[in-house]
mmCIF file of C-alpha atoms and ligand atoms in Angstrom:
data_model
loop_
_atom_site.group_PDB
_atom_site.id
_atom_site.type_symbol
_atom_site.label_atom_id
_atom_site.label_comp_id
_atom_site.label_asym_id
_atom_site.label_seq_id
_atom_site.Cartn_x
_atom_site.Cartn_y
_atom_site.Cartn_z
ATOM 1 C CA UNK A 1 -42.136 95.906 103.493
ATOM 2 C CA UNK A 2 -42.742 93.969 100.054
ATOM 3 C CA UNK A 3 -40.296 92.233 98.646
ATOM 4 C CA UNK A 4 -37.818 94.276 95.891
ATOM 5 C CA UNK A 5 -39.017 93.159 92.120
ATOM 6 C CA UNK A 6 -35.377 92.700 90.207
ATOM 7 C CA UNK A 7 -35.700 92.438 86.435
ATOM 8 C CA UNK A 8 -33.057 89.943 84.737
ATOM 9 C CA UNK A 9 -35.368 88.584 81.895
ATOM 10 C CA UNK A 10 -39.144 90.169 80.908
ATOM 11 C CA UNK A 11 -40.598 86.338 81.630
ATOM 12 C CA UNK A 12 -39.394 86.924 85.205
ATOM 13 C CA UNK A 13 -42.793 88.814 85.008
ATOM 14 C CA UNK A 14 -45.970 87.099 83.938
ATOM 15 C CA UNK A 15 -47.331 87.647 80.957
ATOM 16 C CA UNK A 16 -50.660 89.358 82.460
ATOM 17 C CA UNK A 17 -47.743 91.645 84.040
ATOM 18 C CA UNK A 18 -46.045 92.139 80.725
ATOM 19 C CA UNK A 19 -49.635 93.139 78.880
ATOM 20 C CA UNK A 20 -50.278 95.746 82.061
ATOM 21 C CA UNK A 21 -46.654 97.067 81.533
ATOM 22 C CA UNK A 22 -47.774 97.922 77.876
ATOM 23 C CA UNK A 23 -50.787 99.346 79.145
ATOM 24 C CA UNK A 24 -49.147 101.236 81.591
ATOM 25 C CA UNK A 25 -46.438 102.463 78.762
ATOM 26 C CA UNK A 26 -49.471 104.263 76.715
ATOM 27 C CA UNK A 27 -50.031 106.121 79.651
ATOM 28 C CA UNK A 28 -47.177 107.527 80.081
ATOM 29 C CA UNK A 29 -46.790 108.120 76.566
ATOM 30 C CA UNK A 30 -47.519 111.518 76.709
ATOM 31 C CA UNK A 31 -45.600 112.784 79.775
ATOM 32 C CA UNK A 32 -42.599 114.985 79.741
ATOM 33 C CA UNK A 33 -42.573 115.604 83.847
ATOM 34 C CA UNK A 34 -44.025 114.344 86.673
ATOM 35 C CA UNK A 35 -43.294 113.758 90.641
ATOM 36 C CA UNK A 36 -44.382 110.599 90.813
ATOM 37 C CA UNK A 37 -40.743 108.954 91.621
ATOM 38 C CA UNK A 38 -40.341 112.403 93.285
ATOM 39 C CA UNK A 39 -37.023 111.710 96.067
ATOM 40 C CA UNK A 40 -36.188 108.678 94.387
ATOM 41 C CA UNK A 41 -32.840 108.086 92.927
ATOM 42 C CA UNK A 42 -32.178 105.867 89.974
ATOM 43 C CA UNK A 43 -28.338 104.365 89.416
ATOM 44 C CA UNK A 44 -27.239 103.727 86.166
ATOM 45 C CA UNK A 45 -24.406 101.934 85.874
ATOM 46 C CA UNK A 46 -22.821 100.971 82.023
ATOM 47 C CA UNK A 47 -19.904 98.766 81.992
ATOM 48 C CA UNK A 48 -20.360 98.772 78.621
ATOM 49 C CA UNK A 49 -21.644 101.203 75.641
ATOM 50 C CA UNK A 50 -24.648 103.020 75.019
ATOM 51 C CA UNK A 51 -26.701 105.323 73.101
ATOM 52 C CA UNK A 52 -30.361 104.375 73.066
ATOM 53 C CA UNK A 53 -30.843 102.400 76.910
ATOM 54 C CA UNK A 54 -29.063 105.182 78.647
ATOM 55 C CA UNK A 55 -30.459 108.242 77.233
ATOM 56 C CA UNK A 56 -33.948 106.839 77.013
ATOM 57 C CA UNK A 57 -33.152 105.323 80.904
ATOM 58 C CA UNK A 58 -32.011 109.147 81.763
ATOM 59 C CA UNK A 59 -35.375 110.570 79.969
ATOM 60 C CA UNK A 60 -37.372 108.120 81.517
ATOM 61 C CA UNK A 61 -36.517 108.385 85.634
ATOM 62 C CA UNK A 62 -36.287 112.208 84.927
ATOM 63 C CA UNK A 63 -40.147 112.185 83.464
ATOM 64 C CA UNK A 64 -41.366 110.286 86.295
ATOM 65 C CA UNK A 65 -39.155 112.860 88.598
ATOM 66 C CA UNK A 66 -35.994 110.600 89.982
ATOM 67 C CA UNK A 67 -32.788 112.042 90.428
ATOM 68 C CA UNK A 68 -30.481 110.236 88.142
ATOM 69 C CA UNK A 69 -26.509 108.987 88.508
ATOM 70 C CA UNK A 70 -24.981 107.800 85.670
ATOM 71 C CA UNK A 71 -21.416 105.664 85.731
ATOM 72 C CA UNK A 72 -20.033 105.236 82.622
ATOM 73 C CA UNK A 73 -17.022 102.553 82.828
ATOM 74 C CA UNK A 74 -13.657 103.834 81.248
ATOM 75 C CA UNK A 75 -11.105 105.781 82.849
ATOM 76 C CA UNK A 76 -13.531 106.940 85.960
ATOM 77 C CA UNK A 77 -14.628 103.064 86.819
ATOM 78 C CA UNK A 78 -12.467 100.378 87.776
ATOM 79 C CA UNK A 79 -13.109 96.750 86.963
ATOM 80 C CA UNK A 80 -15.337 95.084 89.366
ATOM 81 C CA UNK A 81 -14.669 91.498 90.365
ATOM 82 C CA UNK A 82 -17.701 89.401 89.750
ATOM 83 C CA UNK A 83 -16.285 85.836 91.073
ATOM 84 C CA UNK A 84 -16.446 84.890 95.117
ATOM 85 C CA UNK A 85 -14.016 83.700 96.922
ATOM 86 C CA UNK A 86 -10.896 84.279 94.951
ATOM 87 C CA UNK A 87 -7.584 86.413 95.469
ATOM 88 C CA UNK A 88 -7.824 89.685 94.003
ATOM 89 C CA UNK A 89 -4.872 90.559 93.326
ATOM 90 C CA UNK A 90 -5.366 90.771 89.646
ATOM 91 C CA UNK A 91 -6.937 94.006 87.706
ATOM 92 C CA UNK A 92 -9.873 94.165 89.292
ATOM 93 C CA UNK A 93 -9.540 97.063 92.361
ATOM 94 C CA UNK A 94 -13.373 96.700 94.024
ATOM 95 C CA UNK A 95 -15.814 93.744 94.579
ATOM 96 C CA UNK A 96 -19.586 93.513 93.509
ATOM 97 C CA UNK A 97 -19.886 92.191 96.713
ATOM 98 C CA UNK A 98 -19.069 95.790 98.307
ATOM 99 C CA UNK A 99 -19.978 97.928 94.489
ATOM 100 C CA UNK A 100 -23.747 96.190 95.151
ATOM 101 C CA UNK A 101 -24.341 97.448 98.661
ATOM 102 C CA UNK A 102 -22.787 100.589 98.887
ATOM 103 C CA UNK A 103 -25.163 102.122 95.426
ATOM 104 C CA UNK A 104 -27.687 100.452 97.508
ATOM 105 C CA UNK A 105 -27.267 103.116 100.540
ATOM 106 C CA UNK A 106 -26.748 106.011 97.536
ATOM 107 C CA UNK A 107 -30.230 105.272 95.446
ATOM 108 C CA UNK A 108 -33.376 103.397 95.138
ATOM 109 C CA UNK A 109 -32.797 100.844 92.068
ATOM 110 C CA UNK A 110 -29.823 100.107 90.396
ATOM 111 C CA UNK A 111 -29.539 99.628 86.394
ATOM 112 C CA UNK A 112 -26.924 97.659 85.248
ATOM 113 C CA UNK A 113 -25.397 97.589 81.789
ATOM 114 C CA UNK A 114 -22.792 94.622 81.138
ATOM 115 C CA UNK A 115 -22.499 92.805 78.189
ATOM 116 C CA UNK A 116 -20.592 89.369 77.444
ATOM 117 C CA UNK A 117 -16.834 89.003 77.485
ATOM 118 C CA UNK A 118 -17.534 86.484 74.390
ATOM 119 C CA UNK A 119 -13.922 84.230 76.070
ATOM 120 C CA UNK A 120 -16.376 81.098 77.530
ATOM 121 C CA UNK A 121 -20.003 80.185 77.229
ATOM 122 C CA UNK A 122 -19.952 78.380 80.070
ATOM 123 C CA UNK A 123 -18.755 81.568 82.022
ATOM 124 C CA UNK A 124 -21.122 83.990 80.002
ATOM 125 C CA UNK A 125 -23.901 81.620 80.255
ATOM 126 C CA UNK A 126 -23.757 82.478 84.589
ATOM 127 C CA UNK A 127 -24.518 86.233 83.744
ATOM 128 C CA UNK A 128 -22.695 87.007 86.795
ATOM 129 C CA UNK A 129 -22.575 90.826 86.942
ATOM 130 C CA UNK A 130 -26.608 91.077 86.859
ATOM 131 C CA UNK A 131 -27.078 88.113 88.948
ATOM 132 C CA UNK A 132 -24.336 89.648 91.381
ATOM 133 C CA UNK A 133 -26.205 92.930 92.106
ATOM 134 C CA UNK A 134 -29.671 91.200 92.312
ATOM 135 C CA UNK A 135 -27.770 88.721 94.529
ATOM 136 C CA UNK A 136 -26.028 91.658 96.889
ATOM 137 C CA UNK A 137 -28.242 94.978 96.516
ATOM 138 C CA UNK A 138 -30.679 95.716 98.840
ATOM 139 C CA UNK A 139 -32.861 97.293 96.239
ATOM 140 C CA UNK A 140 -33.751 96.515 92.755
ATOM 141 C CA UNK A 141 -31.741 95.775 90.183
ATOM 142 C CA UNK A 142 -32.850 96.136 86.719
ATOM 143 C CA UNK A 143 -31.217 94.502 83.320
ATOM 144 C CA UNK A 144 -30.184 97.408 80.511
ATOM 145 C CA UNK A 145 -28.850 94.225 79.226
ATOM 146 C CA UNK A 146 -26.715 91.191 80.011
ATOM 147 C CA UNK A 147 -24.941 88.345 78.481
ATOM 148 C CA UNK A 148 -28.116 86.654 78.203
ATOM 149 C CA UNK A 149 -31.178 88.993 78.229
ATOM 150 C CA UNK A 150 -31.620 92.605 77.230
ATOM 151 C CA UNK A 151 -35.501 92.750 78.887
ATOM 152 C CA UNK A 152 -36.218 96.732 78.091
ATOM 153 C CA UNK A 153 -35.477 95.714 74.461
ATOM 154 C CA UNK A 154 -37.653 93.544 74.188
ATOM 155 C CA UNK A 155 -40.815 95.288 76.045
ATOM 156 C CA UNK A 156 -39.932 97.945 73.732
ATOM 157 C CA UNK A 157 -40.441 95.922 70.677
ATOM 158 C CA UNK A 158 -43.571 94.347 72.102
ATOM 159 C CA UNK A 159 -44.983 97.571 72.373
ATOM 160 C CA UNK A 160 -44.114 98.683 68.641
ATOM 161 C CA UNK A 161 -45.750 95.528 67.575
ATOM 162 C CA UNK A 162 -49.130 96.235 69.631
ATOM 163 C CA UNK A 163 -49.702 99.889 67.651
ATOM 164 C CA UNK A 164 -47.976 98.798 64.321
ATOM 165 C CA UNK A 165 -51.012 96.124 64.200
ATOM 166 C CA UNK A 166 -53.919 98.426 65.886
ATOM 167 C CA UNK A 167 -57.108 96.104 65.159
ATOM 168 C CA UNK A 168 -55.444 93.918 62.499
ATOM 169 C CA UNK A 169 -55.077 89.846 62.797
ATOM 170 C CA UNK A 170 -51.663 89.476 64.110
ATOM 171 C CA UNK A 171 -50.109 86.957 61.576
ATOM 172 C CA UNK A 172 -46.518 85.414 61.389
ATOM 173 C CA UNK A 173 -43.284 86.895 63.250
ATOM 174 C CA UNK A 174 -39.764 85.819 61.982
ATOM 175 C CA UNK A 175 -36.614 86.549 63.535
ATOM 176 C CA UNK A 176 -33.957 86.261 61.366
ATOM 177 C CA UNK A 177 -30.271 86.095 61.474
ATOM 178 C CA UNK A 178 -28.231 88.055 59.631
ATOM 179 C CA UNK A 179 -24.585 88.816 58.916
ATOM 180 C CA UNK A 180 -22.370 90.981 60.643
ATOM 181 C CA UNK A 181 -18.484 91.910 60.759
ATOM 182 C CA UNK A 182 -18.254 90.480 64.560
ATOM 183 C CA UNK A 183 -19.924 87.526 66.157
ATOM 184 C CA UNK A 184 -22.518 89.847 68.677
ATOM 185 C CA UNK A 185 -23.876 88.251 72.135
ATOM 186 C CA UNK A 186 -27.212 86.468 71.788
ATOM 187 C CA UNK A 187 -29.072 89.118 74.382
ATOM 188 C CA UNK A 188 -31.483 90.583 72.037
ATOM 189 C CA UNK A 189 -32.887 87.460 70.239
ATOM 190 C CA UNK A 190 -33.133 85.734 73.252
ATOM 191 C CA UNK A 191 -35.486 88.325 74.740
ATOM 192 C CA UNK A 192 -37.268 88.902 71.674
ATOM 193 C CA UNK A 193 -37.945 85.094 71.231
ATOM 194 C CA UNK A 194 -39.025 85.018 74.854
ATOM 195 C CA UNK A 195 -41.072 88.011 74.545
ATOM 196 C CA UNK A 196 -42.619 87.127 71.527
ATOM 197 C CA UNK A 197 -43.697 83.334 72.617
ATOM 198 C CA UNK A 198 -44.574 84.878 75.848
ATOM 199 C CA UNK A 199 -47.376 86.837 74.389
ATOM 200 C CA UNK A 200 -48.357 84.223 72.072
ATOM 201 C CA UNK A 201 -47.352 85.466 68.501
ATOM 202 C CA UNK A 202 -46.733 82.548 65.700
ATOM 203 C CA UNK A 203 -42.815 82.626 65.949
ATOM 204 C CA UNK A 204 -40.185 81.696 63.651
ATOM 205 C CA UNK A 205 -36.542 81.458 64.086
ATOM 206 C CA UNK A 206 -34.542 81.350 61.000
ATOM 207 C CA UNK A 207 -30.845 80.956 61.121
ATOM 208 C CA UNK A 208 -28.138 78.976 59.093
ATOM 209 C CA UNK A 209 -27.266 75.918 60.808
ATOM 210 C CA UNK A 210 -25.037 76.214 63.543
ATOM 211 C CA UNK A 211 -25.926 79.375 64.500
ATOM 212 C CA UNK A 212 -28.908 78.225 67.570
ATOM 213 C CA UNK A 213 -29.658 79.906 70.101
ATOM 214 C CA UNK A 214 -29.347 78.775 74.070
ATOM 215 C CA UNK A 215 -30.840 75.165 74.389
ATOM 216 C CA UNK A 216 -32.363 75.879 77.433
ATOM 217 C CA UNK A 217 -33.822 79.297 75.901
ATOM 218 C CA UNK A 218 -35.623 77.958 73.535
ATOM 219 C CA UNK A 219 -37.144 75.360 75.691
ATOM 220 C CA UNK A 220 -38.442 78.426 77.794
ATOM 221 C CA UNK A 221 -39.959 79.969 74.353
ATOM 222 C CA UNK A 222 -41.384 76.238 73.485
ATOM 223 C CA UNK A 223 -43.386 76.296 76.982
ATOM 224 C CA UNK A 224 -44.794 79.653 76.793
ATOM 225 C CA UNK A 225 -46.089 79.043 73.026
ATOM 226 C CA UNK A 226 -47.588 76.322 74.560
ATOM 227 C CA UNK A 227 -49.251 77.760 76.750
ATOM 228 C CA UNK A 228 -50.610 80.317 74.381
ATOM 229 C CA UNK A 229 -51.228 77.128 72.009
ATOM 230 C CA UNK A 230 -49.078 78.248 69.400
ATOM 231 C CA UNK A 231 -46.320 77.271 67.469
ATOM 232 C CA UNK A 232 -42.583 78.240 67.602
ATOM 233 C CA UNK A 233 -40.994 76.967 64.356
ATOM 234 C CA UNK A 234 -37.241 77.232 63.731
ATOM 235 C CA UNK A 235 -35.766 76.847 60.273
ATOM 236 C CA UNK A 236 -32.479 77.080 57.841
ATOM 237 C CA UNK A 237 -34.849 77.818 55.349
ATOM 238 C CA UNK A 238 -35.275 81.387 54.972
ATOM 239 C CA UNK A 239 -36.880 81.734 52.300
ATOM 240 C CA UNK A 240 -39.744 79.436 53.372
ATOM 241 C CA UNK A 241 -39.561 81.269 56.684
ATOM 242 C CA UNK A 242 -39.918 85.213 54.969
ATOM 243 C CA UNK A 243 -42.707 83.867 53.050
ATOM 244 C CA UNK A 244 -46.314 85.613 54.506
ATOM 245 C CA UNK A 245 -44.192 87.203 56.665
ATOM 246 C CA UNK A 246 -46.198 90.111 59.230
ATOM 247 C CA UNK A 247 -43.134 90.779 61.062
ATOM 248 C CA UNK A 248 -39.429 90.971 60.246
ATOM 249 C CA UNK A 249 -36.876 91.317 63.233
ATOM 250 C CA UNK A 250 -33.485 91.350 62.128
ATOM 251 C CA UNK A 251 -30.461 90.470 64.349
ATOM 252 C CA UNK A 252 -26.683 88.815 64.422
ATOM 253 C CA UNK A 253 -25.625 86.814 66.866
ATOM 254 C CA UNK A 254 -22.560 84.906 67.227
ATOM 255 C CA UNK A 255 -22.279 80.856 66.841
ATOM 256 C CA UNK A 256 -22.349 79.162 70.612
ATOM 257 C CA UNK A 257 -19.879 76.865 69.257
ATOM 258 C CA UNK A 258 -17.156 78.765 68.325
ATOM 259 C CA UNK A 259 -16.869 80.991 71.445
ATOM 260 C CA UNK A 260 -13.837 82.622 72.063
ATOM 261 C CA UNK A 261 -12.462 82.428 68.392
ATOM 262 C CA UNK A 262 -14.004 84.898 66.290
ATOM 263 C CA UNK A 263 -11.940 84.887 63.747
ATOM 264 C CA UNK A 264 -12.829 81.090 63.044
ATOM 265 C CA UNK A 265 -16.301 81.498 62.848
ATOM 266 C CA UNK A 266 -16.040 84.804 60.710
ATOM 267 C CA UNK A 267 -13.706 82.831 58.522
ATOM 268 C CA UNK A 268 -16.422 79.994 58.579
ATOM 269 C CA UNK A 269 -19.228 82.645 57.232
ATOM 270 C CA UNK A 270 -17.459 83.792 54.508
ATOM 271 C CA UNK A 271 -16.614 80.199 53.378
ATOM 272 C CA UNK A 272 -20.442 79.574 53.559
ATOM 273 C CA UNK A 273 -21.674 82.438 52.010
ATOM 274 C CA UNK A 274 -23.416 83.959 54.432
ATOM 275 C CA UNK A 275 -23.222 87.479 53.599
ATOM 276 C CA UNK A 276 -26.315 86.777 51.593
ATOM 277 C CA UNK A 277 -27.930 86.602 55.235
ATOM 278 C CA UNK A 278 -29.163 90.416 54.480
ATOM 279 C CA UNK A 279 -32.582 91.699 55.056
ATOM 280 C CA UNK A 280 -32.891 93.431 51.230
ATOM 281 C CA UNK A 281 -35.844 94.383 48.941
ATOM 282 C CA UNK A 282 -35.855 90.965 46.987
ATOM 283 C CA UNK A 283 -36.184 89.118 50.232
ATOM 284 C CA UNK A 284 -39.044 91.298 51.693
ATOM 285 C CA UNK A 285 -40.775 91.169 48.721
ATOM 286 C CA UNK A 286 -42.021 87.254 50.067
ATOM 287 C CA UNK A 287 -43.808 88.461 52.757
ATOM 288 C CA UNK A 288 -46.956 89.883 53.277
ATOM 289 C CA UNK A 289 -45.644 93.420 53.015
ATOM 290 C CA UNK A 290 -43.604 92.808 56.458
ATOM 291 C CA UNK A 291 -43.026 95.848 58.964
ATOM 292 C CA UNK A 292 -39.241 95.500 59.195
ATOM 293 C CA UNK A 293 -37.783 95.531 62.486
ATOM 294 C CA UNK A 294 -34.022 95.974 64.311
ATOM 295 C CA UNK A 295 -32.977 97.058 67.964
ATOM 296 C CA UNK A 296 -29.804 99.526 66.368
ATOM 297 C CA UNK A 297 -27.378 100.041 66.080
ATOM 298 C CA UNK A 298 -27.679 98.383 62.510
ATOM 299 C CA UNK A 299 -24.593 97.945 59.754
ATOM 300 C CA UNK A 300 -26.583 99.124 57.051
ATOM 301 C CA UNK A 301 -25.490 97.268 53.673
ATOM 302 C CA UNK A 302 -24.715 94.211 56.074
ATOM 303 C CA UNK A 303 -27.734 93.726 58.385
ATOM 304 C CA UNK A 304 -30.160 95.589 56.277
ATOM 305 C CA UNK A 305 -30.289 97.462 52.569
ATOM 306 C CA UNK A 306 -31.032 100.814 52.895
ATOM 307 C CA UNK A 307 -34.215 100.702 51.137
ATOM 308 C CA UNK A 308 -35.955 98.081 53.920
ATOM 309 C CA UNK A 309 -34.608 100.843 56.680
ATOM 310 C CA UNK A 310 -35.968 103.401 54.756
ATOM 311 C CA UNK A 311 -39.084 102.018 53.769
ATOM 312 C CA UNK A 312 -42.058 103.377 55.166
ATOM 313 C CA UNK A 313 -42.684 99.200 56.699
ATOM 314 C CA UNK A 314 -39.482 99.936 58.788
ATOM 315 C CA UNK A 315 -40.662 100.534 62.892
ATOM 316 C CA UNK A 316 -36.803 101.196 63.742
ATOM 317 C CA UNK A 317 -37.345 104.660 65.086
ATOM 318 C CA UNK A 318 -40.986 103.707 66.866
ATOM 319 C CA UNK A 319 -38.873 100.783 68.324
ATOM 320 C CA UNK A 320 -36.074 103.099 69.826
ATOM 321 C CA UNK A 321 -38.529 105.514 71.130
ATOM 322 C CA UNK A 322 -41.165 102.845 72.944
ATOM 323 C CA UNK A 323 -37.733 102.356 74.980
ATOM 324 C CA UNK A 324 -39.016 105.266 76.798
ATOM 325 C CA UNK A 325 -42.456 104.714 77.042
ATOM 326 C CA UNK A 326 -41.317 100.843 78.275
ATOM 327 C CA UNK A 327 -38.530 101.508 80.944
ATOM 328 C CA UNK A 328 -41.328 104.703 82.642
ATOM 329 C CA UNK A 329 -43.507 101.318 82.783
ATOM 330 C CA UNK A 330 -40.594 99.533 84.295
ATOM 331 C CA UNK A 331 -39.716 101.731 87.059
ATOM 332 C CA UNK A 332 -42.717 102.109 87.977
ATOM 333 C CA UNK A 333 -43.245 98.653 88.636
ATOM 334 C CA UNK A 334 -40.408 98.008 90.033
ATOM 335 C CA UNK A 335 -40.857 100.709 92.632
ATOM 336 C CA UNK A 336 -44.379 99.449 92.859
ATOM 337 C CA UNK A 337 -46.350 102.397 91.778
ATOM 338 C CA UNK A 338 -48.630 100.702 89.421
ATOM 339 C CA UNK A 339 -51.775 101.500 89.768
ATOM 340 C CA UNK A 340 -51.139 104.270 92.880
ATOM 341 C CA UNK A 341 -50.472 107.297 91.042
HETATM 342 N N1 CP B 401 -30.816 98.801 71.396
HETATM 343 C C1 CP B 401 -29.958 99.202 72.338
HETATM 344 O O1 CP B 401 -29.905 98.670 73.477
HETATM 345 O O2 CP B 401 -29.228 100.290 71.983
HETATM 346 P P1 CP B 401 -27.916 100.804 72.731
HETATM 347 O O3 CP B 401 -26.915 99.686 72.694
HETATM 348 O O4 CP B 401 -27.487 102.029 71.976
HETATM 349 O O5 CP B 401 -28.274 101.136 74.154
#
């Protein structure tokens, strides 16, 4: 039997891997049913909220013809314990350890959904949930996004980069910070900046100072544009970072240094100004007429002015819909069917 293929990052795949998943993605484009994962079941589980990853996740296993289950945490779900060895006699009511291996006799792969509890980096950092399941199922487990990675994001954004550009020179990519009412986990640029270095695009990182992203992160995006012989620049300068701009991907993300008290570090943007960390018209107008790009949900009038969203440069909506196309790609790979159908 092979071994199961979890998914916890996208660079947990190779990037010859990553550029077949894209191919693979445009192939399924254009399916709405098929048998192909015909008798397999697919279980979703979302500890925390949702719109895009699980309808998209729903569309996708049903299109490749997997029955779905979907748990939705709230009143139906208890709180699972994620930490061994310890007395529970606290809130939560089941284990992982059991959770993990009983979905495993109920389906074929399990998708988890949990996102940070923003109290300790140091605890966050361990991504315990998702390394849990891939730790205790006996199938695979796939990411719909962690503390630390949100991989079908970031395939998805890949993909809307590859047919934005058709046959054009890909130029410069910047990832920018921007402001938001609540300091947001750093899933989504993390992935993206892996991605994006992964498959070799000129990369930069702007952010204000303070605000960088996991150490040992960016040393992973510094050895695979290496590898690809590029460049990953990161800057406080946004200005000088917008300027011949190809790309624009917007994104919060909350300071690594003030975990666990949120209202200090909001307190700390507004002293600094930092509302002016907005992806508007007068900004855009630096680049080199940038395709403007955001995971949603967006704070529009915080993140983004309505007239970048709006723009006919913005690839929000190609973006949310490649997570379909992506995730088919996914599960297929995960239930190694590349190539067999
Ligand atoms: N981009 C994204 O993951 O969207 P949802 O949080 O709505 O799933």
């Amino acid at each position: 039997m092979n071994e199961k293929i979890d998914i916890h990052s996208l660079d947990d795949l190779s990037k010859a891997e990553v550029e077949e998943l894209i191919e693979v993605s445009e192939k399924y484009r254009p399916l709405s049913k098929s048998d192909i994962l015909k008798g397999k079941a697919i279980i979703l589980l979302f500890l925390s909220p949702s719109l895009r990853t699980r309808v998209s996740m729903e569309r996708a296993a049903q299109q490749l013809g997997a029955d779905v289950v979907t748990l939705q945490s709230g009143a139906s779900l208890w709180q699972f314990e994620v930490d061994e060895g310890i007395v529970m006699n606290g809130a939560a009511a089941e284990h992982m350890k059991e959770a993990s291996r009983v979905l495993s006799r109920y389906g074929h792969l399990i998708a988890v959904r949990a996102f940070p509890n923003r109290e300790s980096w140091e605890d966050d950092a361990q991504d315990k949930v998702h390394n849990g399941f891939m730790k205790w199922a006996s199938v695979p487990v796939l990411n719909l996004e962690s503390s630390l990675y949100h991989p079908c994001q970031s395939l998805a954004d890949l993909i809307t980069m590859k047919r934005a550009l058709g046959s054009k020179k890909p130029g410069k990519v910047v990832m920018t910070w921007c402001n938001h009412p609540k300091a947001l986990p750093v899933a989504v640029p993390t992935s993206f900046a892996l991605a994006a270095s992964q498959m070799g695009w000129d990369l930069t990182i702007t952010h204000p100072e303070h605000y960088d992203l996991p150490a040992e992160i960016i040393e992973r995006c510094q050895k695979h544009a290496a590898a690809n012989n590029q460049k990953l620049t990161i800057t406080s300068n946004r200005e000088d970072a917008f300027a011949d701009a190809q790309f624009v991907y917007a994104k919060s993300w909350g300071r690594l240094d003030c975990y666990g008290d949120t209202e200090r570090e909001l307190a700390d943007r507004k002293a600094r100004g930092l509302e002016k960390w907005i992806v508007d018209e007068s900004i855009m107008a630096s680049t080199d007429n940038a395709w403007f790009m955001h995971c949603l949900p967006v704070r529009r009038g915080v993140i983004v002015s309505d007239g970048v969203i709006d723009s006919p440069q913005s690839l929000v909506f190609e973006q949310a819909e490649n997570r379909l196309h992506g995730q088919k790609a996914l599960l297929l790979k995960q239930f190694q069917k590349l190539g067999n159908d």
